[in-house]
CSV table of C-alpha atoms in Angstrom, one decimal:
chain,number,residue,atom,x,y,z
A,272,UNK,CA,64.0,73.0,148.6
A,273,UNK,CA,64.4,76.8,148.2
A,274,UNK,CA,68.3,77.3,147.4
A,275,UNK,CA,70.4,79.4,150.6
A,276,UNK,CA,70.9,82.6,150.0
A,277,UNK,CA,74.4,83.8,149.5
A,278,UNK,CA,76.9,86.9,149.0
A,279,UNK,CA,76.9,88.1,144.5
A,280,UNK,CA,80.5,90.1,144.2
A,281,UNK,CA,80.1,92.5,141.9
A,282,UNK,CA,84.2,93.6,140.9
A,283,UNK,CA,85.2,96.1,138.0
A,284,UNK,CA,83.8,94.9,135.6
A,285,UNK,CA,83.2,96.0,132.1
A,286,UNK,CA,81.7,95.5,129.3
A,287,UNK,CA,83.0,96.2,125.4
A,288,UNK,CA,80.5,96.5,122.2
A,289,UNK,CA,82.4,97.7,119.0
A,290,UNK,CA,83.8,99.6,121.7
A,291,UNK,CA,81.5,101.3,123.1
A,292,UNK,CA,81.8,100.7,126.2
A,293,UNK,CA,78.0,99.2,128.3
A,294,UNK,CA,79.7,99.3,131.2
A,295,UNK,CA,82.8,100.5,133.7
A,296,UNK,CA,85.0,98.7,136.3
A,297,UNK,CA,81.3,98.1,137.9
A,298,UNK,CA,81.6,96.9,141.3
A,299,UNK,CA,78.7,96.2,143.9
A,300,UNK,CA,78.0,92.9,146.5
A,301,UNK,CA,74.2,92.2,147.1
A,302,UNK,CA,75.0,90.3,150.0
A,303,UNK,CA,73.1,87.2,151.5
A,304,UNK,CA,68.9,87.6,152.0
A,305,UNK,CA,68.8,91.4,151.0
A,306,UNK,CA,66.5,93.4,149.0
A,307,UNK,CA,69.4,95.6,145.9
A,308,UNK,CA,68.3,98.0,143.7
A,309,UNK,CA,70.5,99.1,140.5
A,310,UNK,CA,68.9,102.3,139.5
A,311,UNK,CA,69.8,104.3,135.9
A,312,UNK,CA,68.6,106.9,133.7
A,313,UNK,CA,67.5,104.1,130.1
A,314,UNK,CA,70.9,103.4,128.6
A,315,UNK,CA,72.6,103.2,132.2
A,316,UNK,CA,73.5,99.8,132.1
A,317,UNK,CA,71.5,97.6,134.1
A,318,UNK,CA,70.1,95.4,131.4
A,319,UNK,CA,74.3,94.5,130.7
A,320,UNK,CA,74.4,94.4,134.2
A,321,UNK,CA,72.3,92.0,134.1
A,322,UNK,CA,72.3,89.7,131.5
A,323,UNK,CA,76.7,89.7,132.5
A,324,UNK,CA,75.2,88.6,136.3
A,325,UNK,CA,73.6,85.5,133.7
A,326,UNK,CA,75.6,84.5,131.9
A,327,UNK,CA,74.2,86.3,128.2
A,328,UNK,CA,77.2,88.4,127.6
A,329,UNK,CA,80.1,88.2,130.0
A,330,UNK,CA,82.4,90.4,130.6
A,331,UNK,CA,85.6,92.4,128.6
A,332,UNK,CA,87.1,92.1,132.5
A,333,UNK,CA,86.5,92.5,136.3
A,334,UNK,CA,84.8,89.4,138.3
A,335,UNK,CA,81.3,88.2,139.3
A,336,UNK,CA,80.9,85.4,141.9
A,337,UNK,CA,78.6,83.7,143.7
A,338,UNK,CA,78.9,82.1,147.2
A,339,UNK,CA,83.0,82.5,146.2
A,340,UNK,CA,81.9,81.0,142.9
A,341,UNK,CA,83.3,82.8,140.0
A,342,UNK,CA,80.7,83.2,137.0
A,343,UNK,CA,82.7,84.9,134.4
A,344,UNK,CA,82.8,82.8,131.8
A,345,UNK,CA,79.6,79.7,132.9
A,346,UNK,CA,77.1,79.4,130.2
A,347,UNK,CA,73.4,80.7,131.9
A,348,UNK,CA,71.7,76.7,132.6
A,349,UNK,CA,75.0,76.4,135.3
A,350,UNK,CA,74.9,79.8,136.7
A,351,UNK,CA,71.1,78.9,136.8
A,352,UNK,CA,71.9,75.4,138.1
A,353,UNK,CA,74.0,77.9,141.4
A,354,UNK,CA,71.4,78.9,142.2
A,355,UNK,CA,70.4,82.3,140.3
A,356,UNK,CA,67.5,82.9,138.4
A,357,UNK,CA,66.2,86.2,136.4
A,358,UNK,CA,62.3,87.3,135.3
A,359,UNK,CA,63.4,90.2,131.6
A,360,UNK,CA,61.4,93.5,131.6
A,361,UNK,CA,59.5,91.8,128.2
A,362,UNK,CA,57.8,89.1,129.5
A,363,UNK,CA,59.5,85.9,128.2
A,364,UNK,CA,56.3,82.5,128.6
A,365,UNK,CA,55.2,80.0,126.0
A,366,UNK,CA,52.0,78.9,125.5
A,367,UNK,CA,50.4,76.7,127.2
A,368,UNK,CA,49.2,76.8,131.0
A,369,UNK,CA,49.9,79.0,133.0
A,370,UNK,CA,51.2,75.0,135.5
A,371,UNK,CA,53.3,74.0,131.7
A,372,UNK,CA,55.1,77.7,132.4
A,373,UNK,CA,56.0,76.9,136.0
A,374,UNK,CA,57.1,73.7,135.8
A,375,UNK,CA,59.1,74.6,133.5
A,376,UNK,CA,61.8,76.2,135.8
A,377,UNK,CA,62.0,72.2,137.6
A,378,UNK,CA,63.1,71.3,134.4
A,379,UNK,CA,66.8,71.3,136.5
A,380,UNK,CA,65.8,69.9,139.7
A,381,UNK,CA,64.7,66.9,137.7
A,382,UNK,CA,66.2,63.6,137.8
A,383,UNK,CA,64.3,61.6,135.6
A,384,UNK,CA,65.4,60.4,132.8
A,385,UNK,CA,64.0,60.9,129.5
A,386,UNK,CA,63.3,57.6,128.4
A,387,UNK,CA,61.8,57.6,131.9
A,388,UNK,CA,59.2,59.8,131.3
A,389,UNK,CA,58.6,58.7,128.2
A,390,UNK,CA,58.6,55.7,129.1
A,391,UNK,CA,55.4,56.6,131.9
A,392,UNK,CA,58.4,55.5,134.9
A,393,UNK,CA,57.1,54.9,138.4
A,394,UNK,CA,59.4,56.8,139.2
A,395,UNK,CA,59.4,59.4,137.8
A,396,UNK,CA,55.8,59.7,138.1
A,397,UNK,CA,55.8,60.0,140.6
A,398,UNK,CA,59.4,62.9,139.9
A,399,UNK,CA,56.3,65.0,138.6
A,400,UNK,CA,54.0,65.0,140.7
A,401,UNK,CA,56.0,66.2,143.3
A,402,UNK,CA,57.7,69.2,140.6
A,403,UNK,CA,54.1,69.4,139.8
A,404,UNK,CA,53.3,69.9,143.3
A,405,UNK,CA,55.5,71.9,144.4
A,406,UNK,CA,54.7,74.5,141.1
A,407,UNK,CA,51.2,74.5,142.7
A,408,UNK,CA,52.3,76.2,145.8
A,409,UNK,CA,54.2,79.0,144.6
A,410,UNK,CA,50.6,79.9,141.7
A,411,UNK,CA,48.2,80.5,145.2
A,412,UNK,CA,52.2,82.2,146.8
A,413,UNK,CA,52.0,84.4,144.0
A,414,UNK,CA,47.6,84.5,144.0
A,415,UNK,CA,48.4,82.7,140.1
A,416,UNK,CA,46.1,79.1,142.3
A,417,UNK,CA,42.7,80.3,139.9
A,418,UNK,CA,45.0,80.4,136.5
A,419,UNK,CA,46.7,76.6,137.5
A,420,UNK,CA,45.6,75.5,135.2
A,421,UNK,CA,44.5,77.9,132.6
A,422,UNK,CA,46.0,78.5,129.1
A,423,UNK,CA,48.9,82.0,129.9
A,424,UNK,CA,48.3,83.7,126.7
A,425,UNK,CA,44.8,85.1,127.1
A,426,UNK,CA,45.0,85.9,130.9
A,427,UNK,CA,46.3,90.1,131.9
A,428,UNK,CA,49.1,91.9,131.6
A,429,UNK,CA,49.6,92.0,135.0
A,430,UNK,CA,48.8,87.6,136.4
A,431,UNK,CA,51.7,87.0,132.6
A,432,UNK,CA,54.8,89.3,135.2
A,433,UNK,CA,53.2,86.6,137.8
A,434,UNK,CA,53.8,84.3,135.8
A,435,UNK,CA,57.0,84.4,135.6
A,436,UNK,CA,58.1,85.4,138.2
A,437,UNK,CA,56.2,82.4,140.0
A,438,UNK,CA,58.3,81.0,137.1
A,439,UNK,CA,61.7,81.9,138.2
A,440,UNK,CA,60.5,80.8,142.4
A,441,UNK,CA,60.3,77.4,140.3
A,442,UNK,CA,64.2,76.5,139.1
A,443,UNK,CA,63.8,77.7,143.2
A,444,UNK,CA,67.1,80.1,143.6
A,445,UNK,CA,69.0,81.3,146.2
A,446,UNK,CA,69.0,84.5,144.7
A,447,UNK,CA,65.8,86.4,142.2
A,448,UNK,CA,67.6,88.7,139.3
A,449,UNK,CA,63.5,90.4,139.0
A,450,UNK,CA,64.2,93.0,135.3
A,451,UNK,CA,61.4,96.4,136.3
A,452,UNK,CA,58.6,93.8,137.8
A,453,UNK,CA,56.7,96.8,137.1
A,454,UNK,CA,56.7,97.9,134.2
A,455,UNK,CA,53.3,98.9,132.3
A,456,UNK,CA,51.3,98.1,134.9
A,457,UNK,CA,48.7,99.9,136.5
A,458,UNK,CA,48.6,101.8,140.2
A,459,UNK,CA,46.9,98.9,142.2
A,460,UNK,CA,48.9,96.8,140.4
A,461,UNK,CA,51.6,97.7,141.1
A,462,UNK,CA,51.6,98.2,144.8
A,463,UNK,CA,50.4,94.8,145.3
A,464,UNK,CA,53.9,93.5,142.9
A,465,UNK,CA,55.7,95.8,145.1
A,466,UNK,CA,53.2,93.8,148.7
A,467,UNK,CA,54.4,90.4,147.0
A,468,UNK,CA,58.5,91.5,146.8
A,469,UNK,CA,58.8,91.6,150.2
A,470,UNK,CA,57.1,88.5,150.8
A,471,UNK,CA,59.2,86.5,148.3
A,472,UNK,CA,61.9,88.0,150.5
A,473,UNK,CA,60.5,87.4,153.7
A,474,UNK,CA,59.1,84.5,153.7
A,475,UNK,CA,61.4,82.8,151.9
A,476,UNK,CA,64.8,84.7,153.0
A,477,UNK,CA,66.0,84.7,149.1
A,478,UNK,CA,67.9,87.3,148.1
A,479,UNK,CA,66.2,89.8,145.7
A,480,UNK,CA,68.3,93.2,143.3
A,481,UNK,CA,66.0,94.9,141.5
A,482,UNK,CA,66.0,96.8,138.0
A,483,UNK,CA,63.1,99.3,138.5
A,484,UNK,CA,62.7,103.0,136.8
A,485,UNK,CA,59.7,103.6,140.8
A,486,UNK,CA,61.5,105.1,142.0
A,487,UNK,CA,58.6,105.1,145.3
A,488,UNK,CA,58.9,101.5,145.1
A,489,UNK,CA,62.5,101.3,145.8
A,490,UNK,CA,62.7,103.2,148.2
A,491,UNK,CA,60.6,101.6,149.6
A,492,UNK,CA,61.7,97.9,149.4
A,493,UNK,CA,65.4,97.9,148.7
A,494,UNK,CA,67.8,97.6,151.7
A,495,UNK,CA,70.8,98.8,149.7
A,496,UNK,CA,70.7,100.9,145.8
A,497,UNK,CA,73.1,101.1,143.5
A,498,UNK,CA,73.3,103.5,140.9
A,499,UNK,CA,74.4,103.4,137.5
A,500,UNK,CA,75.1,106.4,134.7
A,501,UNK,CA,76.0,106.2,131.3
A,502,UNK,CA,77.8,102.4,131.9
A,503,UNK,CA,79.6,103.9,135.7
A,504,UNK,CA,78.5,103.8,139.0
A,505,UNK,CA,78.2,106.7,141.0
A,506,UNK,CA,76.5,105.9,143.6
A,507,UNK,CA,76.2,103.5,146.6
A,508,UNK,CA,74.7,102.9,149.5
A,509,UNK,CA,71.3,103.3,151.8
A,510,UNK,CA,67.6,104.3,149.9
A,511,UNK,CA,68.3,107.8,151.8
A,512,UNK,CA,71.7,107.9,151.0
A,513,UNK,CA,71.9,107.8,147.2
A,514,UNK,CA,68.5,110.6,147.4
A,515,UNK,CA,70.8,113.4,148.1
A,516,UNK,CA,73.1,111.8,146.7
A,517,UNK,CA,73.9,115.8,143.7
A,518,UNK,CA,75.3,113.2,141.5
A,519,UNK,CA,72.5,111.2,141.3
A,520,UNK,CA,70.3,114.0,140.7
A,521,UNK,CA,71.8,115.0,138.9
A,522,UNK,CA,72.0,111.7,136.7
A,523,UNK,CA,68.0,112.3,137.1
A,524,UNK,CA,66.9,115.1,136.6
A,525,UNK,CA,69.7,117.2,134.9
A,526,UNK,CA,70.4,119.4,137.9
A,527,UNK,CA,73.8,121.6,139.0
A,528,UNK,CA,75.0,120.4,142.3
A,529,UNK,CA,74.2,123.3,144.7
A,530,UNK,CA,76.9,125.0,146.3
């Protein structure tokens, strides 16, 4: 069952690497059930922010709360256990079939122990059947039904991107972190993926934090946008307001603020 969406509050987060400040006092809030875009030029700190939220990096200072629980210092698997899942800009999939990759996402929800599963005890077999059935439902939802029992490796790039999203959804998250879901796709694939992201929010009611360079997709899908530049937040608000913000225009286009 999908975890209930909860409020994500990022407060004054700073991250440093060997004297370099990658995030500088960054704050923003993702409200439950919304699509929130995190945008900015290359090197703005977006991936660093995602790595903090998913437990890969630890902030030097600041706070990250999800549903009132402090995430700072938590291990990645513990954060996943709270109902936060992420995808990666570069596809991260294992060898094997689509079904096997999706079943990896069901691992945190599995109750049968290793011994019971290895011995094929009836309770473990029944549980695995339930998880596989749910994985098949999620695959169908993302248009992956025809590929469910096929090896991932030879599949087209756009299909493999969907497999990664499906794997994340198989953890039944309340918050989905999508890192550039349309990177490397052609225009037709981009439009289809935008429809998929909208459908995920509509059907599952979960929150989505989206890092994306496709501004058309961002303006179409996002309820709110936070803009980073050189590790600092320079704008935060509705897509329309952010799009017209002079600081955002300068960051993206190098233009001077109009007189």
